[in-house]
PDB file of C-alpha atoms in Angstrom:
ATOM      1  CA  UNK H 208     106.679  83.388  79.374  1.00  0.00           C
ATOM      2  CA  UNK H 209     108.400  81.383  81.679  1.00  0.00           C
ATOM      3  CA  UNK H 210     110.887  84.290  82.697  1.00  0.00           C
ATOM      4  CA  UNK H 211     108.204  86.250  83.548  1.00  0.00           C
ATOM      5  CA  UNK H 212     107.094  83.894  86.589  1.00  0.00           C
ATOM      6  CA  UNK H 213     109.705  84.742  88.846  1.00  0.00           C
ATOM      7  CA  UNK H 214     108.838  88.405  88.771  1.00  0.00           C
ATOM      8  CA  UNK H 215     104.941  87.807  89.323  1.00  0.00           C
ATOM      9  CA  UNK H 216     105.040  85.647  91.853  1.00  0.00           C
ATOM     10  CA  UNK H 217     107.050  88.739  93.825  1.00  0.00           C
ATOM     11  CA  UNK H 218     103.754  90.369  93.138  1.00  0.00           C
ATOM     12  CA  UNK H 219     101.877  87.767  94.429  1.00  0.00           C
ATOM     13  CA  UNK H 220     103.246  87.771  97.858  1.00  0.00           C
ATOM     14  CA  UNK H 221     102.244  91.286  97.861  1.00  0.00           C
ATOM     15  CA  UNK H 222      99.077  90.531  96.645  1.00  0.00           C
ATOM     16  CA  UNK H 223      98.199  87.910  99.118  1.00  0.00           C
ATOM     17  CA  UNK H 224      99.881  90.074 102.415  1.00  0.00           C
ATOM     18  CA  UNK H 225      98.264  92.897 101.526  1.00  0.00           C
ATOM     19  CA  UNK H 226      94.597  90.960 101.532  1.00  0.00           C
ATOM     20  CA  UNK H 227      95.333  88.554 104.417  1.00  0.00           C
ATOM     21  CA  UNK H 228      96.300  91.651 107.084  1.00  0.00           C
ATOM     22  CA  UNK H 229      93.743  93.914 105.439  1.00  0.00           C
ATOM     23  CA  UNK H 230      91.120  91.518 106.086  1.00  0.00           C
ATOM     24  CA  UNK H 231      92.465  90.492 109.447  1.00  0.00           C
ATOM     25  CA  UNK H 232      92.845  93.901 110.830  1.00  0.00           C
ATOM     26  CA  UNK H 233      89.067  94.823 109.399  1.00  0.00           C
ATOM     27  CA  UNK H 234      87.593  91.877 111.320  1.00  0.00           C
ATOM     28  CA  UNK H 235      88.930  93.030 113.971  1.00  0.00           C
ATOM     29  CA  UNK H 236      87.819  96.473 113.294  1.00  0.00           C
ATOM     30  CA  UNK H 237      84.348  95.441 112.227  1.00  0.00           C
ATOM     31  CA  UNK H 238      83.374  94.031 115.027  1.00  0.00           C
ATOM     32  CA  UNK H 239      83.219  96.318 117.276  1.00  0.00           C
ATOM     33  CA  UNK H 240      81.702  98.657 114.638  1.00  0.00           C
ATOM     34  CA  UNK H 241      78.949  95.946 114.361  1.00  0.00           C
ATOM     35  CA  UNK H 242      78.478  96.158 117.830  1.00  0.00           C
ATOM     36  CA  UNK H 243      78.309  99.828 117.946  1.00  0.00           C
ATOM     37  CA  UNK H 244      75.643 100.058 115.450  1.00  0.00           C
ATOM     38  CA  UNK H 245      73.335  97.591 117.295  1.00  0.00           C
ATOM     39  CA  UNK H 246      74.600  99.578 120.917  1.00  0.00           C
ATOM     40  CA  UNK H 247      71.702 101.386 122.908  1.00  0.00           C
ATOM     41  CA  UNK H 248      73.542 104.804 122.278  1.00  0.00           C
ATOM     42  CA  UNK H 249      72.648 107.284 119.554  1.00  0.00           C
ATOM     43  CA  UNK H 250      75.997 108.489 119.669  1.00  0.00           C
ATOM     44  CA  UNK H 251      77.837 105.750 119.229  1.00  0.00           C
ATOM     45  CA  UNK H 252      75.165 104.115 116.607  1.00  0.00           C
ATOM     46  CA  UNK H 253      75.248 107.183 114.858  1.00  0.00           C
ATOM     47  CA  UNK H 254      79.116 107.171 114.491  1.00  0.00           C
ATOM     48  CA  UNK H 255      79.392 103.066 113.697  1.00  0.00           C
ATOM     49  CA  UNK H 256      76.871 104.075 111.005  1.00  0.00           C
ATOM     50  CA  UNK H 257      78.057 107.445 109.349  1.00  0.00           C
ATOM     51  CA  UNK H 258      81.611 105.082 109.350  1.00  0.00           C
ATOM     52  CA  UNK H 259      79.994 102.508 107.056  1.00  0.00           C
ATOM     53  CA  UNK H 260      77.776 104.942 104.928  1.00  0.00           C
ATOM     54  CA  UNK H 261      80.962 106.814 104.273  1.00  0.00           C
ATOM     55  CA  UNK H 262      83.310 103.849 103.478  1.00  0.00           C
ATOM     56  CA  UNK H 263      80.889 102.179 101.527  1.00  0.00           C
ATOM     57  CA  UNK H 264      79.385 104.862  99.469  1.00  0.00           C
ATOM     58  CA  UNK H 265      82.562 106.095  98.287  1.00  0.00           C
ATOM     59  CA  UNK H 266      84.953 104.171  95.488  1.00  0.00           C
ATOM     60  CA  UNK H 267      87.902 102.497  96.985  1.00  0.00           C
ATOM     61  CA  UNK H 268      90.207 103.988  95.140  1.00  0.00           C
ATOM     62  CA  UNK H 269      89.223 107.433  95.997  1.00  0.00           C
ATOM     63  CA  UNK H 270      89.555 106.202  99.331  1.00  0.00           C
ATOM     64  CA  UNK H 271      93.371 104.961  98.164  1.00  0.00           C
ATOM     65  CA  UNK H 272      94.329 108.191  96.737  1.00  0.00           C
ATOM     66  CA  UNK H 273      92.828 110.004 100.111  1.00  0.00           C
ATOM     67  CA  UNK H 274      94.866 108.049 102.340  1.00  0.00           C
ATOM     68  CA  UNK H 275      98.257 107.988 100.481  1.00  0.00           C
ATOM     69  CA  UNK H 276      98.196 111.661  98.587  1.00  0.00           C
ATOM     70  CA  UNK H 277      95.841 113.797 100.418  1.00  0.00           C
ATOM     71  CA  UNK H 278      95.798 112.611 104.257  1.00  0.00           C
ATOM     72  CA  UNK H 279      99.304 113.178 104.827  1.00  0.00           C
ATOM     73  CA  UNK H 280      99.557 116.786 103.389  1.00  0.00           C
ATOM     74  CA  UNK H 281      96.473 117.866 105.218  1.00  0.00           C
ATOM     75  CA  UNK H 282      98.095 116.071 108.526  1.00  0.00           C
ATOM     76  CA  UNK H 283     101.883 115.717 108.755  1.00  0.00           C
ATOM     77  CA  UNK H 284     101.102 113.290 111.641  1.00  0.00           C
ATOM     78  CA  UNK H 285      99.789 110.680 109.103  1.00  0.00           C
ATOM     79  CA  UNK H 286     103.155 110.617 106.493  1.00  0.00           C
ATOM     80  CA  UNK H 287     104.674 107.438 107.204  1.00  0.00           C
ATOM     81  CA  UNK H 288     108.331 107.165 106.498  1.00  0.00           C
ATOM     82  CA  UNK H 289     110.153 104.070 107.500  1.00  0.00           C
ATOM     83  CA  UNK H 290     113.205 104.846 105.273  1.00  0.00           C
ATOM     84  CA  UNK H 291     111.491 102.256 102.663  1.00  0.00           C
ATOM     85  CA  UNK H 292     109.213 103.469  99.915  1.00  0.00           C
ATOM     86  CA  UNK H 293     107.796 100.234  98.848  1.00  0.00           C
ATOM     87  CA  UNK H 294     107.068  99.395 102.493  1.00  0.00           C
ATOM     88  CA  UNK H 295     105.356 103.247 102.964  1.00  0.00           C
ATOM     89  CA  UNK H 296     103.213 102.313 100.174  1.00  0.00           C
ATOM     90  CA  UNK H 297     102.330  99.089 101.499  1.00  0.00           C
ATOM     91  CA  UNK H 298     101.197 100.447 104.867  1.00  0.00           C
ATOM     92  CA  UNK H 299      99.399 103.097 103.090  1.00  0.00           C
ATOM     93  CA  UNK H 300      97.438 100.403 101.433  1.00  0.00           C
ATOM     94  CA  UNK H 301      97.185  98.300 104.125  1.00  0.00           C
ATOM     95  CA  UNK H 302      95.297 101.141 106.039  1.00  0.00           C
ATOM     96  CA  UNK H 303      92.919 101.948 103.344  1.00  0.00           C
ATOM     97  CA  UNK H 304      92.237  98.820 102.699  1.00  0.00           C
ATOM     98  CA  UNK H 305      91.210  97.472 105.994  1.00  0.00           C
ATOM     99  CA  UNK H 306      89.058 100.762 106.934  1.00  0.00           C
ATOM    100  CA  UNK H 307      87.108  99.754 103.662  1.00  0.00           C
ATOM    101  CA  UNK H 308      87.104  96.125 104.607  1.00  0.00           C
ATOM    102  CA  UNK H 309      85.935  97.029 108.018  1.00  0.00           C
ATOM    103  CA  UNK H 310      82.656  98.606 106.700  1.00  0.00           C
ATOM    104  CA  UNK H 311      81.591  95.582 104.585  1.00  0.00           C
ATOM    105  CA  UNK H 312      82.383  93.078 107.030  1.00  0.00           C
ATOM    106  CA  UNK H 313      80.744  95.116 109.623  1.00  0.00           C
ATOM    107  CA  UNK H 314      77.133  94.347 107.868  1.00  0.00           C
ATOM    108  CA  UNK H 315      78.152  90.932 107.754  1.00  0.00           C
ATOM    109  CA  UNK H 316      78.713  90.312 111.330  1.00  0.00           C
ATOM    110  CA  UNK H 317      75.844  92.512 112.302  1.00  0.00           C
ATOM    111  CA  UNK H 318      73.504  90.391 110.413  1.00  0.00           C
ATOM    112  CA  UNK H 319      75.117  87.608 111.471  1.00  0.00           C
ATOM    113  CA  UNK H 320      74.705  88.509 115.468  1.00  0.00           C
ATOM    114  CA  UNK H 321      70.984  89.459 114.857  1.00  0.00           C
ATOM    115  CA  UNK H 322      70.466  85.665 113.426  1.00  0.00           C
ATOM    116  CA  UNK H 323      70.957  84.543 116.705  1.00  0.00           C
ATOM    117  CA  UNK H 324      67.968  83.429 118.099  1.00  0.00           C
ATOM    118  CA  UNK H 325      66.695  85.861 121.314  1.00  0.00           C
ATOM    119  CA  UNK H 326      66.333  83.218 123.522  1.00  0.00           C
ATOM    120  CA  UNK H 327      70.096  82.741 123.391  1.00  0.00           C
ATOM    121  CA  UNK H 328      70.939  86.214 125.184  1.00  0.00           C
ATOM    122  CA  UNK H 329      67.467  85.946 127.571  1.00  0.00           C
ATOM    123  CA  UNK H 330      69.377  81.989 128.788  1.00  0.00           C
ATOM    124  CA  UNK H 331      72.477  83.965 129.074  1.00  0.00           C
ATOM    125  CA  UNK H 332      70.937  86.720 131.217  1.00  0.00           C
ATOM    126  CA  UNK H 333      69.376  84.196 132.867  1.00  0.00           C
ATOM    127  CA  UNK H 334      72.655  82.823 133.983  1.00  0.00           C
ATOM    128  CA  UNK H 335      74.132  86.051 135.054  1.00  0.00           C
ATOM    129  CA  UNK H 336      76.701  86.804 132.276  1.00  0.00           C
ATOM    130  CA  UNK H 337      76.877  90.126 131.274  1.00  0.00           C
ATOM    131  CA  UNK H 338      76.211  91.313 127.731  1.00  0.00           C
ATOM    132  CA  UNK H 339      79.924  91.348 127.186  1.00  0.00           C
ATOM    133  CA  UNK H 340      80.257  87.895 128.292  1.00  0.00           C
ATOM    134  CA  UNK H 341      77.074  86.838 126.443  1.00  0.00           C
ATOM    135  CA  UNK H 342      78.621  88.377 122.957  1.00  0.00           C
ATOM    136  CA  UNK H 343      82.055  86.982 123.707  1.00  0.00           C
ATOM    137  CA  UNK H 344      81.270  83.382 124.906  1.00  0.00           C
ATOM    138  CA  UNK H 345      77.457  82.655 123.423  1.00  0.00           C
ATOM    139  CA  UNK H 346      76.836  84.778 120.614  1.00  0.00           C
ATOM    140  CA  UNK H 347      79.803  85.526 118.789  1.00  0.00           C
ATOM    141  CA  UNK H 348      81.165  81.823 118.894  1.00  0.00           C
ATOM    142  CA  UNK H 349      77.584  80.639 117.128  1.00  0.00           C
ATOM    143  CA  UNK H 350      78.033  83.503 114.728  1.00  0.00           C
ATOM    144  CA  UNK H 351      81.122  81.823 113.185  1.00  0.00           C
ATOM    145  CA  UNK H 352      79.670  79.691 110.912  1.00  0.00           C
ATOM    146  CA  UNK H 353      77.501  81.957 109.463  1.00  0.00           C
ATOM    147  CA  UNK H 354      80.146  84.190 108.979  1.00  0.00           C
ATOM    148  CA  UNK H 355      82.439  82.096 107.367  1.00  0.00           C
ATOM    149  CA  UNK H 356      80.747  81.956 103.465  1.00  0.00           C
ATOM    150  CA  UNK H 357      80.126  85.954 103.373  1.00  0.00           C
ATOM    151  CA  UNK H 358      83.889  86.539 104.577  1.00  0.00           C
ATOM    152  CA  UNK H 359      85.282  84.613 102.146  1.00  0.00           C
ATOM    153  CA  UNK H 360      83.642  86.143  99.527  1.00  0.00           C
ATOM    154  CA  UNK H 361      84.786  89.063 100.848  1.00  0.00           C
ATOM    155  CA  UNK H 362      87.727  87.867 100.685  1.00  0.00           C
ATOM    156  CA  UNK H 363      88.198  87.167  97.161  1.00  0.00           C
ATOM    157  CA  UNK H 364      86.819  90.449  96.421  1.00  0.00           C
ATOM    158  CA  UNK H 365      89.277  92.496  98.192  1.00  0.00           C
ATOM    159  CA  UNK H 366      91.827  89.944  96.679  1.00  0.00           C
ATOM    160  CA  UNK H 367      91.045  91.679  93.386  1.00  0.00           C
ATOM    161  CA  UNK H 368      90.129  94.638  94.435  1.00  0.00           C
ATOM    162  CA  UNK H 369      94.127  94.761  95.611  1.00  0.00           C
ATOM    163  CA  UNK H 370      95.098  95.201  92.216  1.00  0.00           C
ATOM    164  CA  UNK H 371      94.294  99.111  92.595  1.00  0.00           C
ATOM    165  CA  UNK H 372      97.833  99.458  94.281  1.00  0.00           C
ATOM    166  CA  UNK H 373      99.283  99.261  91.005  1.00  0.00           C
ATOM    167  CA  UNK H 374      97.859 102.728  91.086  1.00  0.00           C
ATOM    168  CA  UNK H 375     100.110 104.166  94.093  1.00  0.00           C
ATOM    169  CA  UNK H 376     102.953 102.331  92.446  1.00  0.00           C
ATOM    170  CA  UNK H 377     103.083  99.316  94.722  1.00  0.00           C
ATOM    171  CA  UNK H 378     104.482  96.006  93.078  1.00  0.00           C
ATOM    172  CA  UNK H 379     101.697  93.393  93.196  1.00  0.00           C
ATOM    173  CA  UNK H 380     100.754  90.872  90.474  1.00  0.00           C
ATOM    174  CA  UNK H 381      98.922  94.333  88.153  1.00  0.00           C
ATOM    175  CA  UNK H 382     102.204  96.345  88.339  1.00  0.00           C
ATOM    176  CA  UNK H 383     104.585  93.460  87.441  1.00  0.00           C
ATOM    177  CA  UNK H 384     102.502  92.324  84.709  1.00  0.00           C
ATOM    178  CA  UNK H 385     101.841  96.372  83.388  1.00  0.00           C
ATOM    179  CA  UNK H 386     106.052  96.893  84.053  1.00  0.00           C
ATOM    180  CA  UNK H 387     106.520  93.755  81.777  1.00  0.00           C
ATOM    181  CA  UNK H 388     103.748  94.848  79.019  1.00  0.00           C
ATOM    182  CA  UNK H 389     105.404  97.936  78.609  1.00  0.00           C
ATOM    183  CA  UNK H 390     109.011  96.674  79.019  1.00  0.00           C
ATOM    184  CA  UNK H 391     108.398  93.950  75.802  1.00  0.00           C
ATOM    185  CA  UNK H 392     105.484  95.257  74.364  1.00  0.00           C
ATOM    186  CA  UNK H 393     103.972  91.627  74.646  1.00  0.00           C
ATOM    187  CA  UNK H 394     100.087  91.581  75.637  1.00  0.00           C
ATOM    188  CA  UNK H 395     101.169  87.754  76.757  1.00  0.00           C
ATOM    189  CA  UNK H 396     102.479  88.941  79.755  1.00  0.00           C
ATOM    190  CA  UNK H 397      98.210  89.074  80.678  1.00  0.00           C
ATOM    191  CA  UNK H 398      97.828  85.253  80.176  1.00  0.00           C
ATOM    192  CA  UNK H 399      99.953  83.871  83.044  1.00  0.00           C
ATOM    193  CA  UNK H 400      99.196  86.843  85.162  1.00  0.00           C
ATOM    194  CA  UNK H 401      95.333  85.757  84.841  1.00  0.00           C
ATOM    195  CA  UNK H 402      96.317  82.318  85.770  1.00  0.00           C
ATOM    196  CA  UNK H 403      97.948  83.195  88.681  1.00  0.00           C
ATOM    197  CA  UNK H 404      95.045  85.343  89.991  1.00  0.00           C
ATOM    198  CA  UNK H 405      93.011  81.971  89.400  1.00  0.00           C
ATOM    199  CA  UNK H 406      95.410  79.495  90.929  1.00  0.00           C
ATOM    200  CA  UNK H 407      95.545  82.020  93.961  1.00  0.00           C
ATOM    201  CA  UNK H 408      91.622  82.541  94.150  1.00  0.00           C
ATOM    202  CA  UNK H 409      90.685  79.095  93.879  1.00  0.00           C
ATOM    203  CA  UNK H 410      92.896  78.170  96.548  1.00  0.00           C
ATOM    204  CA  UNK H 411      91.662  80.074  99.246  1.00  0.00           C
ATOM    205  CA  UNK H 412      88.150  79.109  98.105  1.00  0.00           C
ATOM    206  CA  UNK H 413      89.028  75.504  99.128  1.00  0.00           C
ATOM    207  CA  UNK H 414      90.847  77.078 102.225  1.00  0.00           C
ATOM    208  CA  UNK H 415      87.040  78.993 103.437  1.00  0.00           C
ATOM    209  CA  UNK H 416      84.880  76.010 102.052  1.00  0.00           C
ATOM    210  CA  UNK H 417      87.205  73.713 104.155  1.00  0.00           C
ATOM    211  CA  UNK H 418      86.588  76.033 107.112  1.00  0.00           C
ATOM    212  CA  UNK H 419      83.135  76.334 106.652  1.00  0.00           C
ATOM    213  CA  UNK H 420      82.452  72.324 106.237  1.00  0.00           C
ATOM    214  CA  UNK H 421      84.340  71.905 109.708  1.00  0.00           C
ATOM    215  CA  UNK H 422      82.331  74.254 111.706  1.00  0.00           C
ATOM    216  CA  UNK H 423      78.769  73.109 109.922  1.00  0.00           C
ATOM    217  CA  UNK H 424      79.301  70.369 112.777  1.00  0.00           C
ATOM    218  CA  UNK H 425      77.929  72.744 115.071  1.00  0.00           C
ATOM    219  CA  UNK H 426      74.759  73.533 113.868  1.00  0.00           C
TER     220      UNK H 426
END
């Protein structure tokens, strides 16, 4: 077992890169889908919201198979080639992976803005800060801690949830251990691979509850 460590911890940087800038990227994403679906227009609310209703109502790994198989053959624009297949695949999954994160964690933040007690944006009004300024330096700021517990569950979700690449043929922790399985025919090969998902998981659970203690100080 212990020759097979080597190889899965290779998939395990995958594993973890692939969740970090997935989740990073749909942050960034979801917020301003958030604030689209709580914006004045019906345009824009209406696009923010047919965005989450399709990315949430339809299985991630259709999604997967979308992005990598069908989006580039339907537009040529969209086939990545960098000269590296394993690093095509990876930015194929990157790109699914945030749109889908985007949609959850757009709920999340949403929620988490609407928390905010009224009289926060009325003082900020008050004090002649627009509503960009209000979102960027009142509301947004407050928002953190309650965002904190939801996005790291998040997080540990999509951390599984990664293990679909094996399905496009990208080398995380579920390929290496499936490439081993069938390579010695040893079902073994699923013990340390299990441990490693726990080791991983629990440590970024310390990581968000760490996070989430230190900015409790502000409420």
């Amino acid at each position: 077992m212990a020759s097979w460590i080597p190889a899965l911890l290779r998939g395990a940087r995958i594993t973890i890169s692939l969740t970090v800038c997935a989740l990073s990227a749909g942050l960034v994403l979801s917020l301003f889908i958030a604030l689209g679906k709580m914006a004045k227009s019906k345009i824009l609310n209406g696009i923010c919201t047919a965005y989450t209703f399709f990315f949430r109502g339809t299985p991630l790994l259709m999604q997967l198979y979308f992005i990598y198989y069908a989006l580039p053959t339907m537009f040529p624009a969209f086939n990545i080639q960098t000269g590296n297949s394993e690093r095509d695949r990876f930015l194929y999954a990157f790109i699914a992976f945030s749109f889908n994160c985007a949609a959850y964690n757009a709920e999340i933040i949403r929620a988490a803005i609407q928390s905010i007690d009224k009289g926060q944006f009325e003082a900020s009004r008050a004090l002649g800060l627009s509503y960009a300024q209000t979102m960027r330096f009142v509301v947004v700021p407050q928002s953190i801690r309650r965002l904190i517990p939801p996005v790291g569950n998040e997080f540990i979700l999509l951390l599984k949830d990664v293990a679909l690449v094996s399905m496009i043929a990208l080398v995380d922790i579920t390929m290496v251990t499936r490439n081993i399985e069938s390579s010695t025919r040893s079902a073994l090969i699923y013990i340390p691979a299990m441990i490693l998902y726990l080791v991983i998981t629990a440590f970024f659970t310390i990581i968000f509850r760490r996070l989430e203690k230190k900015y409790s100080v502000y409420e």
